[in-house]
CSV table of C-alpha atoms and ligand atoms in Angstrom, one decimal:
chain,number,residue,atom,x,y,z
A,1,MET,CA,59.1,57.2,16.9
A,2,GLU,CA,61.7,54.5,17.5
A,3,GLN,CA,60.8,51.2,15.8
A,4,ARG,CA,61.0,49.2,19.1
A,5,GLU,CA,58.6,51.6,20.8
A,6,ALA,CA,56.1,51.4,17.8
A,7,LEU,CA,56.2,47.6,18.1
A,8,ARG,CA,55.4,47.8,21.8
A,9,LEU,CA,52.5,50.1,21.2
A,10,ALA,CA,51.2,47.8,18.5
A,11,LEU,CA,51.4,44.9,20.8
A,12,LEU,CA,49.5,46.8,23.5
A,13,GLU,CA,46.8,47.5,20.9
A,14,ARG,CA,46.5,43.8,20.2
A,15,ALA,CA,46.2,43.1,24.0
A,16,LYS,CA,43.4,45.7,24.2
A,17,GLU,CA,41.6,44.0,21.4
A,18,ALA,CA,41.9,40.6,23.1
A,19,ARG,CA,40.7,42.2,26.4
A,20,LYS,CA,37.3,42.7,24.7
A,21,HIS,CA,36.8,38.9,24.7
A,22,SER,CA,37.5,38.6,28.5
A,23,TYR,CA,35.1,36.2,30.3
A,24,CYS,CA,35.2,37.6,33.8
A,25,PRO,CA,31.7,37.4,35.3
A,26,TYR,CA,33.1,36.7,38.8
A,27,SER,CA,35.9,39.3,39.3
A,28,GLY,CA,34.7,41.9,36.8
A,29,PHE,CA,38.4,42.3,36.0
A,30,ALA,CA,39.1,42.1,32.3
A,31,VAL,CA,42.6,41.3,31.0
A,32,GLY,CA,44.0,41.0,27.5
A,33,ALA,CA,47.5,39.9,26.5
A,34,ALA,CA,49.4,39.8,23.2
A,35,LEU,CA,52.5,37.5,22.9
A,36,LEU,CA,55.2,38.3,20.3
A,37,CYS,CA,56.9,35.3,18.9
A,38,ALA,CA,60.5,35.4,17.6
A,39,ASP,CA,59.2,34.8,14.1
A,40,GLY,CA,57.0,38.0,14.4
A,41,THR,CA,53.7,36.3,14.8
A,42,VAL,CA,51.5,37.5,17.7
A,43,TYR,CA,49.1,35.3,19.8
A,44,ALA,CA,46.5,37.1,21.8
A,45,GLY,CA,44.6,35.9,24.9
A,46,CYS,CA,42.0,37.0,27.4
A,47,ASN,CA,41.3,35.8,30.9
A,48,ILE,CA,38.6,33.1,31.1
A,49,GLU,CA,37.0,32.6,34.5
A,50,ASN,CA,35.2,29.6,35.8
A,51,ALA,CA,32.6,29.0,38.5
A,52,GLY,CA,35.1,26.7,40.0
A,53,PHE,CA,37.5,29.5,40.6
A,54,THR,CA,40.8,27.5,40.3
A,55,ALA,CA,39.9,26.6,36.8
A,56,THR,CA,40.3,30.2,35.7
A,57,CYS,CA,43.0,30.9,33.1
A,58,CYS,CA,44.8,34.3,33.0
A,59,ALA,CA,45.1,36.2,29.7
A,60,GLU,CA,48.8,35.6,29.6
A,61,ARG,CA,48.5,31.8,29.9
A,62,THR,CA,45.8,31.8,27.3
A,63,ALA,CA,48.2,33.5,24.9
A,64,PHE,CA,51.1,31.2,25.8
A,65,PHE,CA,49.1,28.0,25.5
A,66,ARG,CA,47.6,29.1,22.2
A,67,ALA,CA,51.1,29.8,20.8
A,68,VAL,CA,52.7,26.6,22.2
A,69,ASN,CA,49.8,24.6,20.8
A,70,ASP,CA,50.7,26.0,17.4
A,71,GLY,CA,54.3,24.9,17.7
A,72,LYS,CA,55.8,28.2,18.8
A,73,ARG,CA,58.6,28.0,21.4
A,74,ASP,CA,60.6,31.3,21.0
A,75,PHE,CA,59.1,34.4,22.4
A,76,LYS,CA,60.3,38.1,22.6
A,77,ALA,CA,57.7,40.0,24.5
A,78,ILE,CA,54.2,40.1,26.0
A,79,ALA,CA,51.9,43.1,26.4
A,80,ILE,CA,49.3,43.0,29.2
A,81,VAL,CA,46.3,45.3,29.8
A,82,GLY,CA,43.9,44.8,32.6
A,83,GLY,CA,41.4,46.6,34.8
A,84,LYS,CA,37.7,46.9,35.7
A,85,ALA,CA,35.6,45.5,32.8
A,86,GLY,CA,34.0,48.2,30.7
A,87,GLN,CA,36.6,50.8,31.8
A,88,GLU,CA,39.9,51.9,30.3
A,89,PRO,CA,42.7,50.4,32.3
A,90,ALA,CA,44.3,53.1,34.6
A,91,GLU,CA,46.7,51.0,36.5
A,92,LEU,CA,49.5,48.6,35.6
A,93,CYS,CA,48.4,44.9,35.4
A,94,ALA,CA,51.5,42.9,36.2
A,95,PRO,CA,51.4,39.1,35.6
A,96,CYS,CA,50.5,36.8,38.5
A,97,GLY,CA,53.0,34.4,39.9
A,98,VAL,CA,51.7,31.4,38.0
A,99,CYS,CA,52.0,33.2,34.7
A,100,ARG,CA,55.5,34.3,35.5
A,101,GLN,CA,56.4,30.7,36.1
A,102,VAL,CA,54.9,29.7,32.7
A,103,MET,CA,56.9,32.5,31.1
A,104,ALA,CA,60.1,31.1,32.8
A,105,GLU,CA,59.4,27.7,31.1
A,106,PHE,CA,59.8,29.2,27.6
A,107,CYS,CA,61.6,32.5,28.0
A,108,GLY,CA,64.9,33.9,29.1
A,109,GLY,CA,65.5,36.6,31.6
A,110,ASP,CA,65.5,39.3,28.9
A,111,PHE,CA,61.9,38.5,27.8
A,112,GLU,CA,60.0,41.8,27.9
A,113,ILE,CA,56.8,42.4,29.7
A,114,VAL,CA,55.0,45.5,28.4
A,115,MET,CA,52.4,47.1,30.7
A,116,THR,CA,50.6,50.4,30.8
A,117,ASP,CA,48.8,52.6,33.4
A,118,GLY,CA,46.8,54.1,30.5
A,119,LYS,CA,49.3,57.0,30.1
A,120,ALA,CA,52.8,55.6,29.7
A,121,LEU,CA,54.4,52.3,28.9
A,122,HIS,CA,56.1,50.4,31.6
A,123,ILE,CA,58.6,47.7,30.6
A,124,SER,CA,60.0,45.0,32.8
A,125,THR,CA,62.1,42.0,32.0
A,126,LEU,CA,61.2,38.5,33.2
A,127,GLU,CA,64.5,38.5,35.3
A,128,GLU,CA,63.2,41.6,37.1
A,129,LEU,CA,59.7,40.1,37.8
A,130,LEU,CA,60.9,36.5,38.6
A,131,PRO,CA,64.5,36.6,40.0
A,132,LEU,CA,66.1,33.2,40.9
A,133,ALA,CA,63.5,31.4,38.8
A,134,PHE,CA,63.1,27.7,39.0
A,135,GLY,CA,63.1,26.6,35.4
A,136,PRO,CA,63.9,23.8,33.0
A,137,GLY,CA,67.6,24.1,33.7
A,138,ASN,CA,67.0,22.9,37.2
A,139,LEU,CA,65.8,19.6,36.0
A,140,GLN,CA,68.6,18.8,33.6
B,1,THU,N1,44.3,38.0,35.6
B,1,THU,C1,44.9,37.9,34.4
B,1,THU,O1,44.3,37.4,33.5
B,1,THU,N2,46.2,38.3,34.3
B,1,THU,C2,46.9,38.9,35.3
B,1,THU,O2,48.0,39.3,35.1
B,1,THU,C3,46.3,39.1,36.6
B,1,THU,C4,44.9,38.5,36.8
B,1,THU,C5,42.9,37.6,35.8
B,1,THU,C6,42.6,36.4,36.5
B,1,THU,C7,41.1,36.6,36.9
B,1,THU,O3,40.3,36.3,35.9
B,1,THU,C8,41.1,38.1,37.1
B,1,THU,O4,42.2,38.7,36.4
B,1,THU,C9,41.1,38.6,38.6
B,1,THU,O5,42.2,38.0,39.2
């Protein structure tokens, strides 16, 4: 198997592990994410819901905020796995708009988003998922 493909699969496995920690009593939708830093380290995250719904944090942002809090700023890819809690995910879980915006703060258009429908890998770039992004460059 190509090395890049093996790395993506390994990242998905980390996302699946993180998904086990999902706190989703309101939606019953469990998500895990694994963020690959340029230095090779991986930060995982799960969604963390709240009775005040707007305080909910998606798995992707949990991973990003953990990484940034540790001083990481350069990222290569993120794997995302989501679906009904207690079941194997069978559909792609694409990042929400807020998470795409957080990605755009730290990542270029070639940042890779790795998803799966349970059968095959699906790869998109940030440029594909958030074209014409408003980002740090707009405020310079
Ligand atoms: N969620 C994520 O964590 N990531 C996504 O990409 C989509 C949605 C979470 C938020 C909420 O806890 C639940 O999934 C249902 O929206």
